[in-house]
Tab-separated table of C-alpha atoms and ligand atoms in Angstrom:
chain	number	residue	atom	x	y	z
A	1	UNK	CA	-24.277	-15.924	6.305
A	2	UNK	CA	-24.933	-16.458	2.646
A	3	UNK	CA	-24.196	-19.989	1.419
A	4	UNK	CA	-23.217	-20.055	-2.680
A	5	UNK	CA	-21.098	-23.231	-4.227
A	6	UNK	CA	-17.727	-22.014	-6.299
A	7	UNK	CA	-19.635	-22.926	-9.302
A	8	UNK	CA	-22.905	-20.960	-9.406
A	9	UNK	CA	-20.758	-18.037	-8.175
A	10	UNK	CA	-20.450	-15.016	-10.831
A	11	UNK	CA	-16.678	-14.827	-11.778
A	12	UNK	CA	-14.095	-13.285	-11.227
A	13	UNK	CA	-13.980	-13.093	-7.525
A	14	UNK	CA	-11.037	-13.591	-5.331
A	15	UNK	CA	-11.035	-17.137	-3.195
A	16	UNK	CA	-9.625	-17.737	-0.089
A	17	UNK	CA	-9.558	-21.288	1.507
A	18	UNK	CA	-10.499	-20.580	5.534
A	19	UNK	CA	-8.436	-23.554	6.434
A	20	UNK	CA	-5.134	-22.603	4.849
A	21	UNK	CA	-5.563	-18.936	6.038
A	22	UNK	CA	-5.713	-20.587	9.783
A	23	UNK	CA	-2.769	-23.079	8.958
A	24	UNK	CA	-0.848	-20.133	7.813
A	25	UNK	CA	-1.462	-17.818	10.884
A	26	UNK	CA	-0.660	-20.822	13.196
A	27	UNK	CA	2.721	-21.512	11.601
A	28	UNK	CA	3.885	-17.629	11.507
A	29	UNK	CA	2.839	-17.321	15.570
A	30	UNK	CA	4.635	-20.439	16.369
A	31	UNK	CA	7.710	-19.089	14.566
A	32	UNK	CA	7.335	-15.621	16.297
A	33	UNK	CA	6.669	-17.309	19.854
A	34	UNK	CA	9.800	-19.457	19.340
A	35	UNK	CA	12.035	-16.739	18.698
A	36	UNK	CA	10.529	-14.313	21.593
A	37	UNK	CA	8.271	-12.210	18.778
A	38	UNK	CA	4.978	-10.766	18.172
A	39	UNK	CA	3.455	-10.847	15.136
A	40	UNK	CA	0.920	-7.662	14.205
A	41	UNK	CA	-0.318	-8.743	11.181
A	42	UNK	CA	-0.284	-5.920	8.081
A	43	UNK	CA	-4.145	-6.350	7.094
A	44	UNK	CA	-3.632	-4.019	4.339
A	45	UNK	CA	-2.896	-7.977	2.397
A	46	UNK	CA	-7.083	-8.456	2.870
A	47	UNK	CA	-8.429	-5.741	4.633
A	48	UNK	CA	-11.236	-7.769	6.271
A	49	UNK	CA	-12.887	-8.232	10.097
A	50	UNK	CA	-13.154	-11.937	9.331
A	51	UNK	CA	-9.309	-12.657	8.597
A	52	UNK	CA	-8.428	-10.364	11.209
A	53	UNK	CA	-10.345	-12.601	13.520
A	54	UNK	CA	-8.509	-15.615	12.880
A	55	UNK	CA	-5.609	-13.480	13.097
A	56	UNK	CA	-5.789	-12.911	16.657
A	57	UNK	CA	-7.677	-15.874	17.778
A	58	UNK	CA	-4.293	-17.522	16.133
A	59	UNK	CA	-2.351	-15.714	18.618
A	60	UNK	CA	-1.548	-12.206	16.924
A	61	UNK	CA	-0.849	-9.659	18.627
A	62	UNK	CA	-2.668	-6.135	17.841
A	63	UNK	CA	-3.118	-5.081	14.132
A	64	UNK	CA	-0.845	-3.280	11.695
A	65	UNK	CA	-2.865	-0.962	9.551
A	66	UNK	CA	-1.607	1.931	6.770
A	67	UNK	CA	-4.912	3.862	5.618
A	68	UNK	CA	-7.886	5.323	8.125
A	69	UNK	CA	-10.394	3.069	7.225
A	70	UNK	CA	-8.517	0.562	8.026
A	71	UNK	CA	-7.914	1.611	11.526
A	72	UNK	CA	-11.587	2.513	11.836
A	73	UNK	CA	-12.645	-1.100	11.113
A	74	UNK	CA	-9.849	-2.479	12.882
A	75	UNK	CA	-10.374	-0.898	15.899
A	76	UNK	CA	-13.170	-3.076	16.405
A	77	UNK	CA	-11.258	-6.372	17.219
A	78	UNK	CA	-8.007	-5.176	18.504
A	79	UNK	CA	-7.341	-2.395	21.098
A	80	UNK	CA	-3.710	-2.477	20.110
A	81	UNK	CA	-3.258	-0.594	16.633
A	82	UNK	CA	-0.172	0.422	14.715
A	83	UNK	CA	-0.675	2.947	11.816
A	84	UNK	CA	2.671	2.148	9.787
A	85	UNK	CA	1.693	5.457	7.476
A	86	UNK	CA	3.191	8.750	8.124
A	87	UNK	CA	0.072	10.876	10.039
A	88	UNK	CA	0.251	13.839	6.667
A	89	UNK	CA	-2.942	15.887	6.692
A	90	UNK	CA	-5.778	16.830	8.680
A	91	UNK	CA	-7.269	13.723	7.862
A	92	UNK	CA	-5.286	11.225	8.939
A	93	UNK	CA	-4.910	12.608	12.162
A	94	UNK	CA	-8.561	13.728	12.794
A	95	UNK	CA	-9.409	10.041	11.953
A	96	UNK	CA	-6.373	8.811	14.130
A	97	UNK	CA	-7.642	10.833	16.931
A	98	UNK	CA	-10.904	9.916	16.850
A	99	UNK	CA	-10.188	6.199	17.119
A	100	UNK	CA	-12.161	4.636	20.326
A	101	UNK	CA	-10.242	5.778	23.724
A	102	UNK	CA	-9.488	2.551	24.605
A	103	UNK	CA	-7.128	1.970	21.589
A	104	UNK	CA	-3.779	2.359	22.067
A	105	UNK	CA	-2.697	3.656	18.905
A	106	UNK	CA	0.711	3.879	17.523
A	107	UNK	CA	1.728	5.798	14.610
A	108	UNK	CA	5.218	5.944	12.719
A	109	UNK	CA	6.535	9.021	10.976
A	110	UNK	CA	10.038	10.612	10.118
A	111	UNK	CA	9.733	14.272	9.999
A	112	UNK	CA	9.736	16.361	12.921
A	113	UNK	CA	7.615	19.160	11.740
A	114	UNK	CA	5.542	17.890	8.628
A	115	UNK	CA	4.107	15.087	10.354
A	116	UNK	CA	5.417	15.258	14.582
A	117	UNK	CA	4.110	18.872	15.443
A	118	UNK	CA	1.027	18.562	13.853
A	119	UNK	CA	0.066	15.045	15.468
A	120	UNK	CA	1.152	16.121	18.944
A	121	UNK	CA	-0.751	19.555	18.595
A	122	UNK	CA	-3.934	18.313	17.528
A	123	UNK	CA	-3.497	15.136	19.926
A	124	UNK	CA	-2.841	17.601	22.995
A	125	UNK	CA	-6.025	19.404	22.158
A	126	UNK	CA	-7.950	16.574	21.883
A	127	UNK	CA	-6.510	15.114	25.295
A	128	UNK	CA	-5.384	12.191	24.105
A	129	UNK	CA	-1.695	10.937	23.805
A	130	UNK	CA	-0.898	8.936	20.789
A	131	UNK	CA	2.253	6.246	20.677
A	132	UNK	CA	4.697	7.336	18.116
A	133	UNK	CA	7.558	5.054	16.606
A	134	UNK	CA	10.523	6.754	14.575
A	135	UNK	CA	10.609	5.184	10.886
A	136	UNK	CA	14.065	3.973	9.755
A	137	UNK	CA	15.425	3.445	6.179
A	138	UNK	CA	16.955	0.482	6.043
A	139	UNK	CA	17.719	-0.122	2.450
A	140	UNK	CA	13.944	0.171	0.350
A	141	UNK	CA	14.330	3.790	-0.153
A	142	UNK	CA	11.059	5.041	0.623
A	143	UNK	CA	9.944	6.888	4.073
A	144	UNK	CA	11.938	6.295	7.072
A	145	UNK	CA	15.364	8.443	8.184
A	146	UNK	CA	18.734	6.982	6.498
A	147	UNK	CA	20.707	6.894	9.710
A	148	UNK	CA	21.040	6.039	13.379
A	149	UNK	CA	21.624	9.567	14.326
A	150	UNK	CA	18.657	11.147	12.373
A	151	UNK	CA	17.007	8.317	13.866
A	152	UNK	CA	17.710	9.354	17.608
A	153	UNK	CA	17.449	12.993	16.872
A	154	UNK	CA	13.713	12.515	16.381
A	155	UNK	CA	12.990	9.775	18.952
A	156	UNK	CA	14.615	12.803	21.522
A	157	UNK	CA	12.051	15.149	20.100
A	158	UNK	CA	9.070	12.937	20.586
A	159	UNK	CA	10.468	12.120	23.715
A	160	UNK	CA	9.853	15.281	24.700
A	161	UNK	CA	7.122	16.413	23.607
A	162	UNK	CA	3.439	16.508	24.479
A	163	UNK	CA	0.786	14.596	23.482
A	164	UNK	CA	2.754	11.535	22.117
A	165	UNK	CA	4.375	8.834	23.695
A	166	UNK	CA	8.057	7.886	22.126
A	167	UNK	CA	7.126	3.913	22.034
A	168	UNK	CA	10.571	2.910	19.841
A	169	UNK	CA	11.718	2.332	16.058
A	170	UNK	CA	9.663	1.010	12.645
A	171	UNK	CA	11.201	-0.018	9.159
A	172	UNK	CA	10.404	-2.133	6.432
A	173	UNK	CA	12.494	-4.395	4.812
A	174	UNK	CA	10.730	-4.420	1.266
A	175	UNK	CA	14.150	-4.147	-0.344
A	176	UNK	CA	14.787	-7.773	0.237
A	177	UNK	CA	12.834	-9.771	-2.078
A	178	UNK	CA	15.552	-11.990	-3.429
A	179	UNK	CA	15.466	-16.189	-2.988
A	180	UNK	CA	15.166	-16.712	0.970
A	181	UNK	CA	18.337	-18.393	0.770
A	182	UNK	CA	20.404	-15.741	-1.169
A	183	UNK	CA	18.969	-13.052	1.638
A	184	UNK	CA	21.898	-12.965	4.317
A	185	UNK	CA	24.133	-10.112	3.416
A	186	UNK	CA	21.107	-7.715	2.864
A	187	UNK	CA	19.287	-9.362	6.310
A	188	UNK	CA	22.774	-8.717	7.974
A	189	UNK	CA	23.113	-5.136	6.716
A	190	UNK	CA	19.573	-4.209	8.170
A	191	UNK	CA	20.430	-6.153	11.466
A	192	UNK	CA	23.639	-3.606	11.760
A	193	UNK	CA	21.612	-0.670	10.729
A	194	UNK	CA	19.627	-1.285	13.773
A	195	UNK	CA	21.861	-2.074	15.902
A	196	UNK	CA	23.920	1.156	15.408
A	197	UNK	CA	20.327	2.541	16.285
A	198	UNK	CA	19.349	0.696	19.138
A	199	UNK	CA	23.273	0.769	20.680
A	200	UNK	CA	22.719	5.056	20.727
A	201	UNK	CA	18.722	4.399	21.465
A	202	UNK	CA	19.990	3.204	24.756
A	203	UNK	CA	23.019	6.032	25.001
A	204	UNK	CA	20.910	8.768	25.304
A	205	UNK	CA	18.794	6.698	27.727
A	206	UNK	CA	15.748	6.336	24.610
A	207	UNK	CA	15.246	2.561	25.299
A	208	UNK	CA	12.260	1.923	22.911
A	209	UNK	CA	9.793	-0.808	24.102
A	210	UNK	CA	8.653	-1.532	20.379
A	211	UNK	CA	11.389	-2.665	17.258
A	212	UNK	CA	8.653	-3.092	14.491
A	213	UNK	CA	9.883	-4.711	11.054
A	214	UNK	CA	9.180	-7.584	9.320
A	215	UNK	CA	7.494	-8.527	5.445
A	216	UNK	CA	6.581	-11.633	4.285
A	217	UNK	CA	9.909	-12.049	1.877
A	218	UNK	CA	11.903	-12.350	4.836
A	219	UNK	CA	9.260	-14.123	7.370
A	220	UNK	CA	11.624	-16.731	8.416
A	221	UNK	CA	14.349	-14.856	8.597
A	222	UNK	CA	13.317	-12.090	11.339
A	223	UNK	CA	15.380	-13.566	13.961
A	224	UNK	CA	18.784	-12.435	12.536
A	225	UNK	CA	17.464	-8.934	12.807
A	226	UNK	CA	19.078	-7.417	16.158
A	227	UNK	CA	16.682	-6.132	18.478
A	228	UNK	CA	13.471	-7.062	16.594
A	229	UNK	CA	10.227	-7.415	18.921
A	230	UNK	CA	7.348	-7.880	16.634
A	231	UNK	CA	6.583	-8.765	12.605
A	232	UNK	CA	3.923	-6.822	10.752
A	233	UNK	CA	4.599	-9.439	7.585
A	234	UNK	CA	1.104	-8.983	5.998
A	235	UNK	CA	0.831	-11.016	2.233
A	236	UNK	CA	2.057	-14.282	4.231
A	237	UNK	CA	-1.531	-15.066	5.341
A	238	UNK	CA	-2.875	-15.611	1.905
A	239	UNK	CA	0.632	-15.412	0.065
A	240	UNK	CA	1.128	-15.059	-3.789
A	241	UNK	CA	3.681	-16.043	-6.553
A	242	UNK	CA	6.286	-13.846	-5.285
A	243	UNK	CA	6.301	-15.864	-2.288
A	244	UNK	CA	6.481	-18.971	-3.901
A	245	UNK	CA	9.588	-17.751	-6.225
A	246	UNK	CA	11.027	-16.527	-3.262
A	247	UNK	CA	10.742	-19.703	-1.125
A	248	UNK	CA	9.161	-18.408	1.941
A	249	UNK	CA	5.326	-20.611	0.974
A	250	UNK	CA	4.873	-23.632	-0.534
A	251	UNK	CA	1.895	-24.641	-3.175
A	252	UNK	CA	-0.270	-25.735	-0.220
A	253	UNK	CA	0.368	-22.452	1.364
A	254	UNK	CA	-1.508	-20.610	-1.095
A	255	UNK	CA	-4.704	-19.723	0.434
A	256	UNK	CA	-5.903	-16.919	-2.467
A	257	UNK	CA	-6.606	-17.646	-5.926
A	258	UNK	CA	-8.450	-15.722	-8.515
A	259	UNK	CA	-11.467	-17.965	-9.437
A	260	UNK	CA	-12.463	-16.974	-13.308
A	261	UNK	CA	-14.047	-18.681	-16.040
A	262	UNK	CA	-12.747	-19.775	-19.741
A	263	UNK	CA	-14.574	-17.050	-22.014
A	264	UNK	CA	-12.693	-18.102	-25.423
A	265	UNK	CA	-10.867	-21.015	-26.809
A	266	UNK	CA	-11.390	-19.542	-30.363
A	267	UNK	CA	-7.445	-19.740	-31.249
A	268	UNK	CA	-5.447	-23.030	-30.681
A	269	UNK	CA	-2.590	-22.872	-27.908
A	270	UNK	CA	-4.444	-20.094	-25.952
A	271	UNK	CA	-7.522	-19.671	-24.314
A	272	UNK	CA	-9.139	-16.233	-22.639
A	273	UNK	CA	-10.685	-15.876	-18.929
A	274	UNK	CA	-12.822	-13.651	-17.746
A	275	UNK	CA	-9.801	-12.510	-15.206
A	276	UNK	CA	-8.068	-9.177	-16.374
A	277	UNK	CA	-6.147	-6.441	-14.874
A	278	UNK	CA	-9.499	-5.572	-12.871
A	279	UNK	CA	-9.083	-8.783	-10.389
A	280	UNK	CA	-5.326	-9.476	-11.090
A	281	UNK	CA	-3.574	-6.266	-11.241
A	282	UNK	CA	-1.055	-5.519	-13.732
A	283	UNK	CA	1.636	-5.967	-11.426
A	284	UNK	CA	4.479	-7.780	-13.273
A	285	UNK	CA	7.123	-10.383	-12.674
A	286	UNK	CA	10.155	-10.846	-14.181
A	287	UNK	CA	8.612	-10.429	-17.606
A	288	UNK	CA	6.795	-13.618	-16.859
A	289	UNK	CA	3.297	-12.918	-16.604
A	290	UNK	CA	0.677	-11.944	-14.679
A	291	UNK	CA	0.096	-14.973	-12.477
A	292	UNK	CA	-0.441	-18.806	-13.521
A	293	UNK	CA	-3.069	-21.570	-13.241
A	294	UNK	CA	-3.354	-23.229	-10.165
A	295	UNK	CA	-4.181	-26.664	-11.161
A	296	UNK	CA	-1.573	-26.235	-14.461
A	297	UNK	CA	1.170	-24.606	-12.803
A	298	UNK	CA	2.939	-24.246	-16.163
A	299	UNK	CA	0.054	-22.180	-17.868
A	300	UNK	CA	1.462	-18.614	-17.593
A	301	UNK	CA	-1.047	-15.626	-17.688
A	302	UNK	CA	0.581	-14.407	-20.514
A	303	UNK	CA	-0.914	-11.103	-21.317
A	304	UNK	CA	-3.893	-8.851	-19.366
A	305	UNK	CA	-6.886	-6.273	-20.624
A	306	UNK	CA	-8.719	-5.063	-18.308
A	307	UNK	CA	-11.811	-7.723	-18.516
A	308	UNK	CA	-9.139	-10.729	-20.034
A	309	UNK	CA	-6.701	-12.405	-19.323
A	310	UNK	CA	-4.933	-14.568	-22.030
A	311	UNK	CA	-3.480	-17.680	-20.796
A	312	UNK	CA	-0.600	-19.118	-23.276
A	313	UNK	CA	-1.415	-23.487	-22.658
A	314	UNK	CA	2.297	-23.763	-24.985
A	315	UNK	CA	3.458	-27.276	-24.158
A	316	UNK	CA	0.534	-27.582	-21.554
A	317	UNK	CA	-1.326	-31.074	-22.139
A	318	UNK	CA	-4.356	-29.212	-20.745
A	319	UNK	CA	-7.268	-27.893	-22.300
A	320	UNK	CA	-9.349	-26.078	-21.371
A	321	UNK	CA	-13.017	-25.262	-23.247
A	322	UNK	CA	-15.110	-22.179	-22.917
A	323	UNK	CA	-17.328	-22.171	-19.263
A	324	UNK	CA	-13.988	-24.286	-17.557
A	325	UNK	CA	-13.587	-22.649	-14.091
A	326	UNK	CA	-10.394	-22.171	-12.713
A	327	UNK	CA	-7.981	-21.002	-10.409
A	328	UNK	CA	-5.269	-18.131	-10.795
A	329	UNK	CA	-2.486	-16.993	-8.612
A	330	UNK	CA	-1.194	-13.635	-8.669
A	331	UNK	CA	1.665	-12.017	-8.387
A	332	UNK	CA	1.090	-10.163	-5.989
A	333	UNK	CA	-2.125	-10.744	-3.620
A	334	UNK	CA	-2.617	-7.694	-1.663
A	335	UNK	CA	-3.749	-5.806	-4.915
A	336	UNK	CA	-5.641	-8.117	-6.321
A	337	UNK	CA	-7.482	-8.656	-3.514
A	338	UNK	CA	-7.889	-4.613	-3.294
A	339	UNK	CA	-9.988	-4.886	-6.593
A	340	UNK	CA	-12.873	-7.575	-4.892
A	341	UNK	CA	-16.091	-6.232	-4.025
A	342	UNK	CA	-15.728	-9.439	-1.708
A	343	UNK	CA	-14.432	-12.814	-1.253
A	344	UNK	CA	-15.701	-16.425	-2.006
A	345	UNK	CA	-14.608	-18.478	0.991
A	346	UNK	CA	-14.235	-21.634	1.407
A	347	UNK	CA	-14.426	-23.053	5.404
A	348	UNK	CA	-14.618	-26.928	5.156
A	349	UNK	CA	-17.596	-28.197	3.145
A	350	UNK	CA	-19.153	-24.649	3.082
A	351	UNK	CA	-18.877	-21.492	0.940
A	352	UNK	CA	-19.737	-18.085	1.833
A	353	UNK	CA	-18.647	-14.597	1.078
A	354	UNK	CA	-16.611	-12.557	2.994
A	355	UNK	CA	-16.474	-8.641	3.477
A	356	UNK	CA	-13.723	-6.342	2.503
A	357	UNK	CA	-14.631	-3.630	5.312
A	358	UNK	CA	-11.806	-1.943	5.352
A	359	UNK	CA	-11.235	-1.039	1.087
A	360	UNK	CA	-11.859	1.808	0.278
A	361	UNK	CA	-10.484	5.425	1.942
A	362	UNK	CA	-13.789	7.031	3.091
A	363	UNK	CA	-14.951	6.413	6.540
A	364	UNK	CA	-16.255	2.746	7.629
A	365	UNK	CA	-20.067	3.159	7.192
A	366	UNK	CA	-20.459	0.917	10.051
A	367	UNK	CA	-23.255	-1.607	10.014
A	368	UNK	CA	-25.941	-0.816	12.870
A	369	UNK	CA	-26.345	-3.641	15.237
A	370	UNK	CA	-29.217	-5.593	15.171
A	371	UNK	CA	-31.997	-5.636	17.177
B	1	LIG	C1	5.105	-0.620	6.266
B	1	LIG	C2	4.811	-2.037	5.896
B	1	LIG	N1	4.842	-2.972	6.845
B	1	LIG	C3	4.574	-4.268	6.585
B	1	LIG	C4	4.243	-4.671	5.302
B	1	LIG	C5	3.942	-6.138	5.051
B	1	LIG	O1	4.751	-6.656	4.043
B	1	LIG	P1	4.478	-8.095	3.419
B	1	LIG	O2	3.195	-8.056	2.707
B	1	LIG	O3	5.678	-8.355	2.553
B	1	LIG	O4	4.413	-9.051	4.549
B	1	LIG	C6	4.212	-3.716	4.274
B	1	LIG	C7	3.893	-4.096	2.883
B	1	LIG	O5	3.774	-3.333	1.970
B	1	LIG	C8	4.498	-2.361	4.576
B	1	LIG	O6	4.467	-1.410	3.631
C-alpha cells in the first residue's frame, strides 16, 4: 500500500472518500433488500477491484460490466457477471468465452443473427453455455428491441438454441434523467412496457428468472417498475452533479471529487486550476459548466482547455491564490474518472492510491502473485 497525504500528491487526480463509497453501497442494498431486489453494481462508474470489493462485501450481488476488460478483471471477485454490451465481433466473444469456467456469465443483445448466432456458435464449440438476456427499448433510444413482441420473438430463439441459456429481459432507463420527483409518468410508461413483456414472457411459457434495469437517476424509484429483480445503477456509488440536480444524492453523498490546484489568479473575478477537460471531461450541463467547487458550491467551472479549467468566483466571497488545493465535482463521474491513471483515496486518517484495473480495452495484464 502506498501512503501519500492529499497535499504532497501531484494534481489533478480523481479522489474518492472510502467511507462515503461504503455509506453509499450500504444505503442502495438496504433499499434493494427492502423492496425484494438485487443490486449488480455497473462498475463501468470506477472500473476498479477495490470498489468492487466493497461492493459485494456491502451485499451486491454479482457485477454488471460493458467492455472485456472489465469482465476480465471482474471475474476475479464475482462468479456472477452480466455483460450489458451487445457480444459484436470476434472479440468480445473470444474474451467472453474465455472468462474462468466457473463464471456464470450473462450477456444481453437484440439481434438474432448479428450478435445471437455468432455467440451461440462459437460458445457451442467452445463447450460452454453462456446466459443470454433479451435487451428492451424502453424509451432512451439506443440498443434494445422497441416492443414486447420483438422482445419475445428473440427470447423464443435463444430459447431454443444451443449454447446459450435464455436467462430473461435487460433495459436501461437512461431516458429518465429529469428531477426524481417529476419522474412518474416516464417511470410508469417503462413499468407498462414491461409488463406487456413479461404478461406474453409468461404466454408462451418464457418465464425469465432475471428483469435487469435500473440507473442511478431513478435509484429510488425501481420499485414502481413491474417485474424488476435486480439494479445495475452504477454512478450512485461515487455520484456526480447530475445526481445532485436530480435529487437522488445529497452533498454528503458525494464520494468523488477532482482534487486540482489554483495555477493562476492573474485576472480579478477568476482564477485557473490545473483541472481541464483531461480529468473533467467536457461533458456539459445545462449550459452551466463543467462542474463546481466543492467547498464554494457557487463557483461554477465556467469554461475547460484541456490542461485548465477556469473557475468564474462572480459574487463568490472566496478567494482563492495560486498553489490553493481544491475540490471539483463533475458532471458526470464515470468519465472523469475514465481519464485517472488512478485514484487518491481517502479511508479514515489514511491516504493511498487506488487502481483503475479495468480502463483501458486491451486485455487485463494481470499482476503475478507473489511469492
Ligand atoms: C446498460 C447500462 N446499465 C446500467 C448503467 C448504470 O447507469 P447509472 O450510472 O445511471 O447508474 C448504464 C450507464 O450508462 C448502462 O449503460
Amino acid at each position: 500500500m502506498t501512503r501519500v497525504g492529499p497535499a504532497a500528491v501531484e494534481t489533478p487526480i480523481g479522489y474518492v472518500d472510502l467511507g462515503r463509497v461504503r455509506s453509499n453501497a450500504a444505503r442502495i442494498v438496504a433499499y434493494a433488500s427492502e423492496h425484494g431486489l438485487r443490486w449488480r453494481p455497473h462498475v463501468k462508474t470506477h472500473k476498479s477491484l477495490a470498489i468492487a470489493r466493497i461492493q459485494l462485501e456491502a451485499g451486491a450481488r454479482g457485477l454488471t460490466v460493458a467492455t472485456a476488460r472489465e469482465a476480465e478483471v471482474m471475474a476475479t471477485v464475482t462468479d456472477d457477471l452480466l455483460v450489458a454490451y451487445p457480444p459484436v465481433g470476434r472479440g468480445r466473444i473470444e474474451r467472453l468465452l474465455a472468462l474462468p469456467a466457473a463464471v456464470d456469465a450473462k450477456v444481453a443483445l437484440d439481434t438474432p443473427e448479428e450478435a445471437l448466432g455468432p455467440l451461440a456458435g462459437a460458445a457451442r464449440a467452445a463447450g460452454r453455455t453462456i446466459g443470454v438476456l433479451v435487451e428492451q427499448d424502453v424509451g432512451l433510444g439506443r440498443v434494445g428491441l422497441g416492443g414486447a413482441e420483438e422482445v419475445v420473438a428473440l427470447a423464443a430463439r435463444v430459447a431454443e438454441a444451443e449454447g446459450v441459456d435464455f436467462r430473461g429481459i435487460l433495459f436501461y432507463p437512461g431516458h429518465i434523467r429529469m428531477r426524481e420527483t417529476g419522474q412518474s409518468r416516464h417511470v410508469g410508461r417503462v413499468s407498462a412496457a414491461l409488463g406487456a413483456t413479461l404478461e406474453l414472457l409468461a404466454r408462451e411459457g418464457l418465464e425469465p428468472e432475471i428483469v435487469s434495469g435500473g440507473s442511478t437517476p431513478t435509484l429510488w424509484r425501481s420499485h414502481e417498475m413491474r417485474g424488476l429483480t435486480e439494479i445495475r445503477s452504477g454512478s450512485c456509488i461515487f455520484n456526480d452533479r447530475e445526481a445532485l440536480d436530480v435529487g437522488v444524492a445529497g452533498a454528503d453523498d458525494l464520494a468523488y471529487t477532482v482534487l486540482a490546484t489554483v495555477v493562476s489568479d492573474a485576472v480579478p473575478g477568476r482564477a485557473v486550476v490545473d483541472a481541464g477537460s483531461k480529468a473533467l471531461s467536457k461533458e456539459a450541463r445545462g449550459g452551466e459548466g463543467f462542474g463546481f467547487v466543492l467547498e464554494h458550491p457557487e463557483v461554477r467551472v465556467a469554461s475547460l482547455s484541456e490542461e485548465h479549467g477556469v473557475l468564474e468566483l462572480g459574487s463568490s466571497d472566496w478567494a482563492p491564490t495560486v498553489g490553493d488545493r481544491v475540490r471539483i465535482v463533475p458532471n458526470h463521474v464515470c468519465v472523469s474518472v475514465n481519464l485517472q491513471d488512478r485514484l487518491l483515496a481517502r479511508d479514515g486518517d489514511e491516504h493511498r492510491y487506488v487502481e483503475l484495473e479495468a480502463r483501458g480495452r486491451g486485455p487485463w495484464p494481470r499482476p503475478r502473485a507473489e511469492g
